[in-house]
Amino acid sequence: MLAKLISLLTISLLSLAVTHAAEPVLFEDNFNNGMSEQWQIVGLSSDDYRIKDGGLEVRVQSHTYTRESPMIKVILPFTSSGSVIASVDVEILDKFTASDEMVGMFLIDESGREFRATKARIDRKLLFAPPAVNFIGETGHEDDFSNYAYTYHPASEKSETLRIIVRSHYAYFQVGPNDNGKYQNFFSSAIRKNSKERGFCLCTTGAPEGAEHWVRFDNFRVTQKGK
């Protein structure tokens, strides 16, 4: 039953890939004229980020990712019960060299980061994380995590669009679009239902101590269906 439900949700989400451009914009920043005043800088010094050539560039922080890791966040008026799509273009300017070095976008609430869409260096490879998940067990055993296959897909240092969809108390990680306007589905998970506030953040961590690694964000956009 759960596997069938996930399949139906995936088909529904793919249809959103074609129509999301017509959805009303909840928040948008292309960084062409600096940063929107709605952004909040948490834990970064003024030397850790810059606007350059119409994009936001951020220094990869040297510590391992934790709930307290620095971020650039925006709080927006939506809940997990609605239908929201957030997307951002992510480019790696300096090659990642440390294990678990990562960059991406997170869904957040007042408790912190809850769901992510990232590029990360795992086993010496640059991959999208979290991975795609597929049920491979027998019907009726969907609650056993050993019945799922976890597949990582290669990411690129070049600019790629990461997307988080929030819909009916679930979040979905997608990458795309391809030449046909479709997005590839990766990870999905239930999210907290009773959060007091919601938003998204941009985050990058895990660089070797003393390294000068930078990443670039562009075309950040959040749309909300039915608004």
JSON list of C-alpha atoms in Angstrom, two decimals:
[
{"chain": "A", "resi": 1, "resn": "MET", "atom": "CA", "xyz": [0.00, 0.00, 0.00]},
{"chain": "A", "resi": 2, "resn": "LEU", "atom": "CA", "xyz": [2.76, 2.44, 0.95]},
{"chain": "A", "resi": 3, "resn": "ALA", "atom": "CA", "xyz": [4.72, 1.67, -2.20]},
{"chain": "A", "resi": 4, "resn": "LYS", "atom": "CA", "xyz": [1.63, 2.30, -4.36]},
{"chain": "A", "resi": 5, "resn": "LEU", "atom": "CA", "xyz": [1.00, 5.58, -2.56]},
{"chain": "A", "resi": 6, "resn": "ILE", "atom": "CA", "xyz": [4.58, 6.73, -3.15]},
{"chain": "A", "resi": 7, "resn": "SER", "atom": "CA", "xyz": [4.23, 5.85, -6.85]},
{"chain": "A", "resi": 8, "resn": "LEU", "atom": "CA", "xyz": [1.03, 7.87, -7.19]},
{"chain": "A", "resi": 9, "resn": "LEU", "atom": "CA", "xyz": [2.60, 10.84, -5.44]},
{"chain": "A", "resi": 10, "resn": "THR", "atom": "CA", "xyz": [5.61, 10.67, -7.73]},
{"chain": "A", "resi": 11, "resn": "ILE", "atom": "CA", "xyz": [3.41, 10.78, -10.85]},
{"chain": "A", "resi": 12, "resn": "SER", "atom": "CA", "xyz": [1.53, 13.74, -9.44]},
{"chain": "A", "resi": 13, "resn": "LEU", "atom": "CA", "xyz": [4.76, 15.57, -8.64]},
{"chain": "A", "resi": 14, "resn": "LEU", "atom": "CA", "xyz": [6.14, 15.05, -12.12]},
{"chain": "A", "resi": 15, "resn": "SER", "atom": "CA", "xyz": [3.13, 16.85, -13.52]},
{"chain": "A", "resi": 16, "resn": "LEU", "atom": "CA", "xyz": [4.08, 19.83, -11.37]},
{"chain": "A", "resi": 17, "resn": "ALA", "atom": "CA", "xyz": [7.38, 20.08, -13.23]},
{"chain": "A", "resi": 18, "resn": "VAL", "atom": "CA", "xyz": [5.54, 21.32, -16.29]},
{"chain": "A", "resi": 19, "resn": "THR", "atom": "CA", "xyz": [3.15, 23.71, -14.59]},
{"chain": "A", "resi": 20, "resn": "HIS", "atom": "CA", "xyz": [5.12, 25.25, -11.73]},
{"chain": "A", "resi": 21, "resn": "ALA", "atom": "CA", "xyz": [6.16, 28.31, -13.78]},
{"chain": "A", "resi": 22, "resn": "ALA", "atom": "CA", "xyz": [2.56, 29.54, -13.72]},
{"chain": "A", "resi": 23, "resn": "GLU", "atom": "CA", "xyz": [2.25, 29.30, -9.93]},
{"chain": "A", "resi": 24, "resn": "PRO", "atom": "CA", "xyz": [2.21, 32.55, -7.92]},
{"chain": "A", "resi": 25, "resn": "VAL", "atom": "CA", "xyz": [5.60, 33.53, -6.54]},
{"chain": "A", "resi": 26, "resn": "LEU", "atom": "CA", "xyz": [5.85, 33.55, -2.75]},
{"chain": "A", "resi": 27, "resn": "PHE", "atom": "CA", "xyz": [9.47, 34.78, -2.70]},
{"chain": "A", "resi": 28, "resn": "GLU", "atom": "CA", "xyz": [12.17, 35.26, -5.31]},
{"chain": "A", "resi": 29, "resn": "ASP", "atom": "CA", "xyz": [15.75, 36.52, -5.37]},
{"chain": "A", "resi": 30, "resn": "ASN", "atom": "CA", "xyz": [18.02, 36.35, -8.41]},
{"chain": "A", "resi": 31, "resn": "PHE", "atom": "CA", "xyz": [20.77, 38.33, -6.61]},
{"chain": "A", "resi": 32, "resn": "ASN", "atom": "CA", "xyz": [21.18, 40.70, -9.55]},
{"chain": "A", "resi": 33, "resn": "ASN", "atom": "CA", "xyz": [20.86, 43.73, -7.27]},
{"chain": "A", "resi": 34, "resn": "GLY", "atom": "CA", "xyz": [22.28, 42.42, -4.01]},
{"chain": "A", "resi": 35, "resn": "MET", "atom": "CA", "xyz": [20.33, 40.35, -1.49]},
{"chain": "A", "resi": 36, "resn": "SER", "atom": "CA", "xyz": [16.72, 40.74, -0.47]},
{"chain": "A", "resi": 37, "resn": "GLU", "atom": "CA", "xyz": [16.23, 42.24, 2.99]},
{"chain": "A", "resi": 38, "resn": "GLN", "atom": "CA", "xyz": [14.15, 39.17, 3.88]},
{"chain": "A", "resi": 39, "resn": "TRP", "atom": "CA", "xyz": [17.27, 37.01, 4.10]},
{"chain": "A", "resi": 40, "resn": "GLN", "atom": "CA", "xyz": [18.67, 36.43, 7.60]},
{"chain": "A", "resi": 41, "resn": "ILE", "atom": "CA", "xyz": [22.40, 35.70, 8.01]},
{"chain": "A", "resi": 42, "resn": "VAL", "atom": "CA", "xyz": [23.06, 33.20, 10.79]},
{"chain": "A", "resi": 43, "resn": "GLY", "atom": "CA", "xyz": [26.62, 32.44, 11.92]},
{"chain": "A", "resi": 44, "resn": "LEU", "atom": "CA", "xyz": [28.45, 33.88, 8.91]},
{"chain": "A", "resi": 45, "resn": "SER", "atom": "CA", "xyz": [30.78, 36.87, 8.95]},
{"chain": "A", "resi": 46, "resn": "SER", "atom": "CA", "xyz": [30.65, 39.54, 6.24]},
{"chain": "A", "resi": 47, "resn": "ASP", "atom": "CA", "xyz": [33.76, 37.96, 4.69]},
{"chain": "A", "resi": 48, "resn": "ASP", "atom": "CA", "xyz": [31.98, 34.62, 4.23]},
{"chain": "A", "resi": 49, "resn": "TYR", "atom": "CA", "xyz": [29.55, 35.72, 1.50]},
{"chain": "A", "resi": 50, "resn": "ARG", "atom": "CA", "xyz": [29.41, 38.14, -1.40]},
{"chain": "A", "resi": 51, "resn": "ILE", "atom": "CA", "xyz": [27.33, 39.14, -4.40]},
{"chain": "A", "resi": 52, "resn": "LYS", "atom": "CA", "xyz": [29.33, 38.64, -7.58]},
{"chain": "A", "resi": 53, "resn": "ASP", "atom": "CA", "xyz": [28.25, 38.74, -11.24]},
{"chain": "A", "resi": 54, "resn": "GLY", "atom": "CA", "xyz": [24.57, 38.42, -10.35]},
{"chain": "A", "resi": 55, "resn": "GLY", "atom": "CA", "xyz": [24.90, 35.52, -7.91]},
{"chain": "A", "resi": 56, "resn": "LEU", "atom": "CA", "xyz": [25.38, 34.83, -4.21]},
{"chain": "A", "resi": 57, "resn": "GLU", "atom": "CA", "xyz": [28.75, 33.27, -3.43]},
{"chain": "A", "resi": 58, "resn": "VAL", "atom": "CA", "xyz": [29.40, 31.68, -0.03]},
{"chain": "A", "resi": 59, "resn": "ARG", "atom": "CA", "xyz": [32.58, 30.37, 1.55]},
{"chain": "A", "resi": 60, "resn": "VAL", "atom": "CA", "xyz": [32.31, 26.67, 2.48]},
{"chain": "A", "resi": 61, "resn": "GLN", "atom": "CA", "xyz": [32.54, 26.51, 6.28]},
{"chain": "A", "resi": 62, "resn": "SER", "atom": "CA", "xyz": [35.31, 24.31, 7.66]},
{"chain": "A", "resi": 63, "resn": "HIS", "atom": "CA", "xyz": [33.38, 22.43, 10.35]},
{"chain": "A", "resi": 64, "resn": "THR", "atom": "CA", "xyz": [31.29, 19.30, 9.90]},
{"chain": "A", "resi": 65, "resn": "TYR", "atom": "CA", "xyz": [27.57, 19.91, 9.41]},
{"chain": "A", "resi": 66, "resn": "THR", "atom": "CA", "xyz": [25.50, 20.15, 12.61]},
{"chain": "A", "resi": 67, "resn": "ARG", "atom": "CA", "xyz": [22.14, 21.66, 13.56]},
{"chain": "A", "resi": 68, "resn": "GLU", "atom": "CA", "xyz": [24.06, 24.82, 14.52]},
{"chain": "A", "resi": 69, "resn": "SER", "atom": "CA", "xyz": [25.88, 25.20, 11.20]},
{"chain": "A", "resi": 70, "resn": "PRO", "atom": "CA", "xyz": [25.83, 28.70, 9.70]},
{"chain": "A", "resi": 71, "resn": "MET", "atom": "CA", "xyz": [23.14, 29.44, 7.13]},
{"chain": "A", "resi": 72, "resn": "ILE", "atom": "CA", "xyz": [21.36, 32.10, 5.12]},
{"chain": "A", "resi": 73, "resn": "LYS", "atom": "CA", "xyz": [17.62, 31.71, 5.73]},
{"chain": "A", "resi": 74, "resn": "VAL", "atom": "CA", "xyz": [14.29, 33.20, 4.77]},
{"chain": "A", "resi": 75, "resn": "ILE", "atom": "CA", "xyz": [11.07, 32.70, 6.74]},
{"chain": "A", "resi": 76, "resn": "LEU", "atom": "CA", "xyz": [7.91, 32.58, 4.60]},
{"chain": "A", "resi": 77, "resn": "PRO", "atom": "CA", "xyz": [4.15, 32.35, 5.21]},
{"chain": "A", "resi": 78, "resn": "PHE", "atom": "CA", "xyz": [3.35, 28.70, 4.43]},
{"chain": "A", "resi": 79, "resn": "THR", "atom": "CA", "xyz": [2.71, 25.48, 6.33]},
{"chain": "A", "resi": 80, "resn": "SER", "atom": "CA", "xyz": [3.56, 21.85, 5.68]},
{"chain": "A", "resi": 81, "resn": "SER", "atom": "CA", "xyz": [-0.06, 21.15, 4.74]},
{"chain": "A", "resi": 82, "resn": "GLY", "atom": "CA", "xyz": [0.08, 23.38, 1.66]},
{"chain": "A", "resi": 83, "resn": "SER", "atom": "CA", "xyz": [1.79, 22.97, -1.71]},
{"chain": "A", "resi": 84, "resn": "VAL", "atom": "CA", "xyz": [5.07, 24.87, -2.08]},
{"chain": "A", "resi": 85, "resn": "ILE", "atom": "CA", "xyz": [8.00, 24.50, -4.49]},
{"chain": "A", "resi": 86, "resn": "ALA", "atom": "CA", "xyz": [11.43, 25.99, -3.69]},
{"chain": "A", "resi": 87, "resn": "SER", "atom": "CA", "xyz": [14.26, 25.89, -6.22]},
{"chain": "A", "resi": 88, "resn": "VAL", "atom": "CA", "xyz": [17.80, 27.25, -6.44]},
{"chain": "A", "resi": 89, "resn": "ASP", "atom": "CA", "xyz": [20.70, 26.92, -8.86]},
{"chain": "A", "resi": 90, "resn": "VAL", "atom": "CA", "xyz": [23.82, 25.58, -7.11]},
{"chain": "A", "resi": 91, "resn": "GLU", "atom": "CA", "xyz": [27.36, 25.72, -8.53]},
{"chain": "A", "resi": 92, "resn": "ILE", "atom": "CA", "xyz": [30.60, 24.55, -6.90]},
{"chain": "A", "resi": 93, "resn": "LEU", "atom": "CA", "xyz": [33.34, 27.04, -7.70]},
{"chain": "A", "resi": 94, "resn": "ASP", "atom": "CA", "xyz": [36.21, 25.20, -5.98]},
{"chain": "A", "resi": 95, "resn": "LYS", "atom": "CA", "xyz": [36.44, 21.42, -6.09]},
{"chain": "A", "resi": 96, "resn": "PHE", "atom": "CA", "xyz": [35.28, 19.66, -2.92]},
{"chain": "A", "resi": 97, "resn": "THR", "atom": "CA", "xyz": [38.12, 17.67, -1.36]},
{"chain": "A", "resi": 98, "resn": "ALA", "atom": "CA", "xyz": [36.88, 16.62, 2.09]},
{"chain": "A", "resi": 99, "resn": "SER", "atom": "CA", "xyz": [34.55, 13.78, 3.03]},
{"chain": "A", "resi": 100, "resn": "ASP", "atom": "CA", "xyz": [30.97, 15.03, 3.55]},
{"chain": "A", "resi": 101, "resn": "GLU", "atom": "CA", "xyz": [31.73, 18.51, 2.17]},
{"chain": "A", "resi": 102, "resn": "MET", "atom": "CA", "xyz": [28.35, 19.70, 0.97]},
{"chain": "A", "resi": 103, "resn": "VAL", "atom": "CA", "xyz": [26.21, 22.55, -0.35]},
{"chain": "A", "resi": 104, "resn": "GLY", "atom": "CA", "xyz": [22.50, 22.96, -0.84]},
{"chain": "A", "resi": 105, "resn": "MET", "atom": "CA", "xyz": [19.10, 24.08, 0.34]},
{"chain": "A", "resi": 106, "resn": "PHE", "atom": "CA", "xyz": [17.20, 23.00, 3.46]},
{"chain": "A", "resi": 107, "resn": "LEU", "atom": "CA", "xyz": [13.58, 23.17, 4.56]},
{"chain": "A", "resi": 108, "resn": "ILE", "atom": "CA", "xyz": [13.53, 24.69, 8.05]},
{"chain": "A", "resi": 109, "resn": "ASP", "atom": "CA", "xyz": [11.20, 25.50, 10.91]},
{"chain": "A", "resi": 110, "resn": "GLU", "atom": "CA", "xyz": [11.72, 27.02, 14.36]},
{"chain": "A", "resi": 111, "resn": "SER", "atom": "CA", "xyz": [13.53, 23.83, 15.44]},
{"chain": "A", "resi": 112, "resn": "GLY", "atom": "CA", "xyz": [16.12, 24.11, 12.66]},
{"chain": "A", "resi": 113, "resn": "ARG", "atom": "CA", "xyz": [16.83, 22.21, 9.46]},
{"chain": "A", "resi": 114, "resn": "GLU", "atom": "CA", "xyz": [14.45, 19.35, 8.68]},
{"chain": "A", "resi": 115, "resn": "PHE", "atom": "CA", "xyz": [14.86, 18.27, 5.04]},
{"chain": "A", "resi": 116, "resn": "ARG", "atom": "CA", "xyz": [17.64, 18.85, 2.54]},
{"chain": "A", "resi": 117, "resn": "ALA", "atom": "CA", "xyz": [18.47, 18.95, -1.16]},
{"chain": "A", "resi": 118, "resn": "THR", "atom": "CA", "xyz": [22.25, 18.95, -1.52]},
{"chain": "A", "resi": 119, "resn": "LYS", "atom": "CA", "xyz": [25.37, 18.12, -3.47]},
{"chain": "A", "resi": 120, "resn": "ALA", "atom": "CA", "xyz": [27.84, 16.28, -1.24]},
{"chain": "A", "resi": 121, "resn": "ARG", "atom": "CA", "xyz": [31.23, 14.55, -1.48]},
{"chain": "A", "resi": 122, "resn": "ILE", "atom": "CA", "xyz": [30.63, 10.97, -0.39]},
{"chain": "A", "resi": 123, "resn": "ASP", "atom": "CA", "xyz": [33.18, 8.17, -0.87]},
{"chain": "A", "resi": 124, "resn": "ARG", "atom": "CA", "xyz": [35.30, 10.57, -2.95]},
{"chain": "A", "resi": 125, "resn": "LYS", "atom": "CA", "xyz": [32.44, 11.20, -5.37]},
{"chain": "A", "resi": 126, "resn": "LEU", "atom": "CA", "xyz": [30.23, 14.26, -5.83]},
{"chain": "A", "resi": 127, "resn": "LEU", "atom": "CA", "xyz": [26.66, 13.03, -5.40]},
{"chain": "A", "resi": 128, "resn": "PHE", "atom": "CA", "xyz": [23.13, 14.28, -4.87]},
{"chain": "A", "resi": 129, "resn": "ALA", "atom": "CA", "xyz": [22.01, 13.63, -1.30]},
{"chain": "A", "resi": 130, "resn": "PRO", "atom": "CA", "xyz": [19.83, 12.27, 0.18]},
{"chain": "A", "resi": 131, "resn": "PRO", "atom": "CA", "xyz": [19.70, 9.39, -2.33]},
{"chain": "A", "resi": 132, "resn": "ALA", "atom": "CA", "xyz": [16.81, 8.02, -4.35]},
{"chain": "A", "resi": 133, "resn": "VAL", "atom": "CA", "xyz": [14.85, 5.39, -2.41]},
{"chain": "A", "resi": 134, "resn": "ASN", "atom": "CA", "xyz": [13.03, 2.42, -3.99]},
{"chain": "A", "resi": 135, "resn": "PHE", "atom": "CA", "xyz": [10.99, -0.30, -2.29]},
{"chain": "A", "resi": 136, "resn": "ILE", "atom": "CA", "xyz": [12.34, -3.76, -3.23]},
{"chain": "A", "resi": 137, "resn": "GLY", "atom": "CA", "xyz": [10.61, -5.96, -0.65]},
{"chain": "A", "resi": 138, "resn": "GLU", "atom": "CA", "xyz": [7.36, -7.87, -0.58]},
{"chain": "A", "resi": 139, "resn": "THR", "atom": "CA", "xyz": [4.02, -6.13, -0.18]},
{"chain": "A", "resi": 140, "resn": "GLY", "atom": "CA", "xyz": [3.12, -5.83, 3.46]},
{"chain": "A", "resi": 141, "resn": "HIS", "atom": "CA", "xyz": [6.69, -5.27, 4.65]},
{"chain": "A", "resi": 142, "resn": "GLU", "atom": "CA", "xyz": [6.96, -1.57, 3.84]},
{"chain": "A", "resi": 143, "resn": "ASP", "atom": "CA", "xyz": [7.86, -0.70, 7.45]},
{"chain": "A", "resi": 144, "resn": "ASP", "atom": "CA", "xyz": [11.13, -2.67, 7.26]},
{"chain": "A", "resi": 145, "resn": "PHE", "atom": "CA", "xyz": [13.91, -0.30, 6.16]},
{"chain": "A", "resi": 146, "resn": "SER", "atom": "CA", "xyz": [15.98, -3.25, 4.89]},
{"chain": "A", "resi": 147, "resn": "ASN", "atom": "CA", "xyz": [13.41, -3.63, 2.09]},
{"chain": "A", "resi": 148, "resn": "TYR", "atom": "CA", "xyz": [14.49, -0.36, 0.47]},
{"chain": "A", "resi": 149, "resn": "ALA", "atom": "CA", "xyz": [17.33, 0.29, -1.98]},
{"chain": "A", "resi": 150, "resn": "TYR", "atom": "CA", "xyz": [19.21, 3.59, -1.62]},
{"chain": "A", "resi": 151, "resn": "THR", "atom": "CA", "xyz": [20.76, 4.84, -4.86]},
{"chain": "A", "resi": 152, "resn": "TYR", "atom": "CA", "xyz": [23.06, 7.86, -5.09]},
{"chain": "A", "resi": 153, "resn": "HIS", "atom": "CA", "xyz": [23.25, 9.71, -8.40]},
{"chain": "A", "resi": 154, "resn": "PRO", "atom": "CA", "xyz": [26.29, 11.69, -9.60]},
{"chain": "A", "resi": 155, "resn": "ALA", "atom": "CA", "xyz": [26.20, 15.47, -9.28]},
{"chain": "A", "resi": 156, "resn": "SER", "atom": "CA", "xyz": [28.23, 18.04, -11.17]},
{"chain": "A", "resi": 157, "resn": "GLU", "atom": "CA", "xyz": [30.27, 21.03, -10.06]},
{"chain": "A", "resi": 158, "resn": "LYS", "atom": "CA", "xyz": [28.47, 23.11, -12.68]},
{"chain": "A", "resi": 159, "resn": "SER", "atom": "CA", "xyz": [25.23, 24.94, -11.94]},
{"chain": "A", "resi": 160, "resn": "GLU", "atom": "CA", "xyz": [22.31, 22.55, -11.38]},
{"chain": "A", "resi": 161, "resn": "THR", "atom": "CA", "xyz": [18.82, 23.27, -10.06]},
{"chain": "A", "resi": 162, "resn": "LEU", "atom": "CA", "xyz": [17.92, 21.69, -6.74]},
{"chain": "A", "resi": 163, "resn": "ARG", "atom": "CA", "xyz": [14.27, 21.64, -5.76]},
{"chain": "A", "resi": 164, "resn": "ILE", "atom": "CA", "xyz": [12.27, 20.93, -2.60]},
{"chain": "A", "resi": 165, "resn": "ILE", "atom": "CA", "xyz": [8.53, 20.35, -2.84]},
{"chain": "A", "resi": 166, "resn": "VAL", "atom": "CA", "xyz": [6.41, 20.61, 0.30]},
{"chain": "A", "resi": 167, "resn": "ARG", "atom": "CA", "xyz": [3.04, 18.98, -0.06]},
{"chain": "A", "resi": 168, "resn": "SER", "atom": "CA", "xyz": [0.52, 17.55, 2.45]},
{"chain": "A", "resi": 169, "resn": "HIS", "atom": "CA", "xyz": [3.05, 17.17, 5.31]},
{"chain": "A", "resi": 170, "resn": "TYR", "atom": "CA", "xyz": [5.67, 15.56, 3.04]},
{"chain": "A", "resi": 171, "resn": "ALA", "atom": "CA", "xyz": [8.82, 16.96, 1.43]},
{"chain": "A", "resi": 172, "resn": "TYR", "atom": "CA", "xyz": [10.42, 15.80, -1.84]},
{"chain": "A", "resi": 173, "resn": "PHE", "atom": "CA", "xyz": [13.91, 16.34, -3.27]},
{"chain": "A", "resi": 174, "resn": "GLN", "atom": "CA", "xyz": [14.20, 16.76, -7.04]},
{"chain": "A", "resi": 175, "resn": "VAL", "atom": "CA", "xyz": [16.87, 17.80, -9.55]},
{"chain": "A", "resi": 176, "resn": "GLY", "atom": "CA", "xyz": [16.33, 19.11, -13.05]},
{"chain": "A", "resi": 177, "resn": "PRO", "atom": "CA", "xyz": [14.80, 19.99, -15.34]},
{"chain": "A", "resi": 178, "resn": "ASN", "atom": "CA", "xyz": [15.95, 17.83, -18.23]},
{"chain": "A", "resi": 179, "resn": "ASP", "atom": "CA", "xyz": [15.46, 18.73, -21.90]},
{"chain": "A", "resi": 180, "resn": "ASN", "atom": "CA", "xyz": [11.80, 17.70, -21.62]},
{"chain": "A", "resi": 181, "resn": "GLY", "atom": "CA", "xyz": [11.13, 19.91, -18.60]},
{"chain": "A", "resi": 182, "resn": "LYS", "atom": "CA", "xyz": [10.99, 16.96, -16.20]},
{"chain": "A", "resi": 183, "resn": "TYR", "atom": "CA", "xyz": [12.60, 16.69, -12.77]},
{"chain": "A", "resi": 184, "resn": "GLN", "atom": "CA", "xyz": [14.27, 13.56, -11.41]},
{"chain": "A", "resi": 185, "resn": "ASN", "atom": "CA", "xyz": [12.90, 12.39, -8.07]},
{"chain": "A", "resi": 186, "resn": "PHE", "atom": "CA", "xyz": [15.27, 11.42, -5.27]},
{"chain": "A", "resi": 187, "resn": "PHE", "atom": "CA", "xyz": [14.40, 11.35, -1.58]},
{"chain": "A", "resi": 188, "resn": "SER", "atom": "CA", "xyz": [11.07, 12.02, 0.19]},
{"chain": "A", "resi": 189, "resn": "SER", "atom": "CA", "xyz": [10.03, 12.08, 3.82]},
{"chain": "A", "resi": 190, "resn": "ALA", "atom": "CA", "xyz": [7.21, 13.05, 6.16]},
{"chain": "A", "resi": 191, "resn": "ILE", "atom": "CA", "xyz": [7.82, 16.40, 7.88]},
{"chain": "A", "resi": 192, "resn": "ARG", "atom": "CA", "xyz": [6.58, 18.01, 11.08]},
{"chain": "A", "resi": 193, "resn": "LYS", "atom": "CA", "xyz": [2.93, 19.04, 10.98]},
{"chain": "A", "resi": 194, "resn": "ASN", "atom": "CA", "xyz": [2.72, 21.60, 13.78]},
{"chain": "A", "resi": 195, "resn": "SER", "atom": "CA", "xyz": [5.67, 23.92, 13.15]},
{"chain": "A", "resi": 196, "resn": "LYS", "atom": "CA", "xyz": [5.15, 27.53, 14.21]},
{"chain": "A", "resi": 197, "resn": "GLU", "atom": "CA", "xyz": [7.13, 28.93, 11.27]},
{"chain": "A", "resi": 198, "resn": "ARG", "atom": "CA", "xyz": [8.48, 27.66, 7.97]},
{"chain": "A", "resi": 199, "resn": "GLY", "atom": "CA", "xyz": [11.15, 28.69, 5.52]},
{"chain": "A", "resi": 200, "resn": "PHE", "atom": "CA", "xyz": [14.25, 27.64, 3.60]},
{"chain": "A", "resi": 201, "resn": "CYS", "atom": "CA", "xyz": [17.95, 28.13, 4.07]},
{"chain": "A", "resi": 202, "resn": "LEU", "atom": "CA", "xyz": [21.13, 27.96, 2.00]},
{"chain": "A", "resi": 203, "resn": "CYS", "atom": "CA", "xyz": [24.03, 26.15, 3.64]},
{"chain": "A", "resi": 204, "resn": "THR", "atom": "CA", "xyz": [27.53, 24.88, 2.85]},
{"chain": "A", "resi": 205, "resn": "THR", "atom": "CA", "xyz": [29.90, 23.08, 5.24]},
{"chain": "A", "resi": 206, "resn": "GLY", "atom": "CA", "xyz": [32.68, 20.52, 5.54]},
{"chain": "A", "resi": 207, "resn": "ALA", "atom": "CA", "xyz": [35.67, 22.17, 3.84]},
{"chain": "A", "resi": 208, "resn": "PRO", "atom": "CA", "xyz": [39.18, 21.21, 5.05]},
{"chain": "A", "resi": 209, "resn": "GLU", "atom": "CA", "xyz": [40.56, 23.54, 7.72]},
{"chain": "A", "resi": 210, "resn": "GLY", "atom": "CA", "xyz": [42.16, 26.55, 6.06]},
{"chain": "A", "resi": 211, "resn": "ALA", "atom": "CA", "xyz": [40.79, 25.78, 2.57]},
{"chain": "A", "resi": 212, "resn": "GLU", "atom": "CA", "xyz": [39.34, 28.53, 0.40]},
{"chain": "A", "resi": 213, "resn": "HIS", "atom": "CA", "xyz": [36.36, 26.77, -1.15]},
{"chain": "A", "resi": 214, "resn": "TRP", "atom": "CA", "xyz": [33.45, 28.80, -2.50]},
{"chain": "A", "resi": 215, "resn": "VAL", "atom": "CA", "xyz": [30.03, 27.90, -3.90]},
{"chain": "A", "resi": 216, "resn": "ARG", "atom": "CA", "xyz": [27.47, 29.92, -5.80]},
{"chain": "A", "resi": 217, "resn": "PHE", "atom": "CA", "xyz": [23.67, 30.20, -5.48]},
{"chain": "A", "resi": 218, "resn": "ASP", "atom": "CA", "xyz": [21.41, 31.82, -8.06]},
{"chain": "A", "resi": 219, "resn": "ASN", "atom": "CA", "xyz": [17.75, 32.12, -9.05]},
{"chain": "A", "resi": 220, "resn": "PHE", "atom": "CA", "xyz": [16.22, 31.27, -5.68]},
{"chain": "A", "resi": 221, "resn": "ARG", "atom": "CA", "xyz": [12.46, 30.97, -6.10]},
{"chain": "A", "resi": 222, "resn": "VAL", "atom": "CA", "xyz": [9.51, 29.79, -3.99]},
{"chain": "A", "resi": 223, "resn": "THR", "atom": "CA", "xyz": [6.04, 29.35, -5.47]},
{"chain": "A", "resi": 224, "resn": "GLN", "atom": "CA", "xyz": [2.85, 28.40, -3.69]},
{"chain": "A", "resi": 225, "resn": "LYS", "atom": "CA", "xyz": [-0.03, 26.65, -5.39]},
{"chain": "A", "resi": 226, "resn": "GLY", "atom": "CA", "xyz": [-3.45, 28.14, -4.89]},
{"chain": "A", "resi": 227, "resn": "LYS", "atom": "CA", "xyz": [-2.25, 31.56, -3.71]}
]
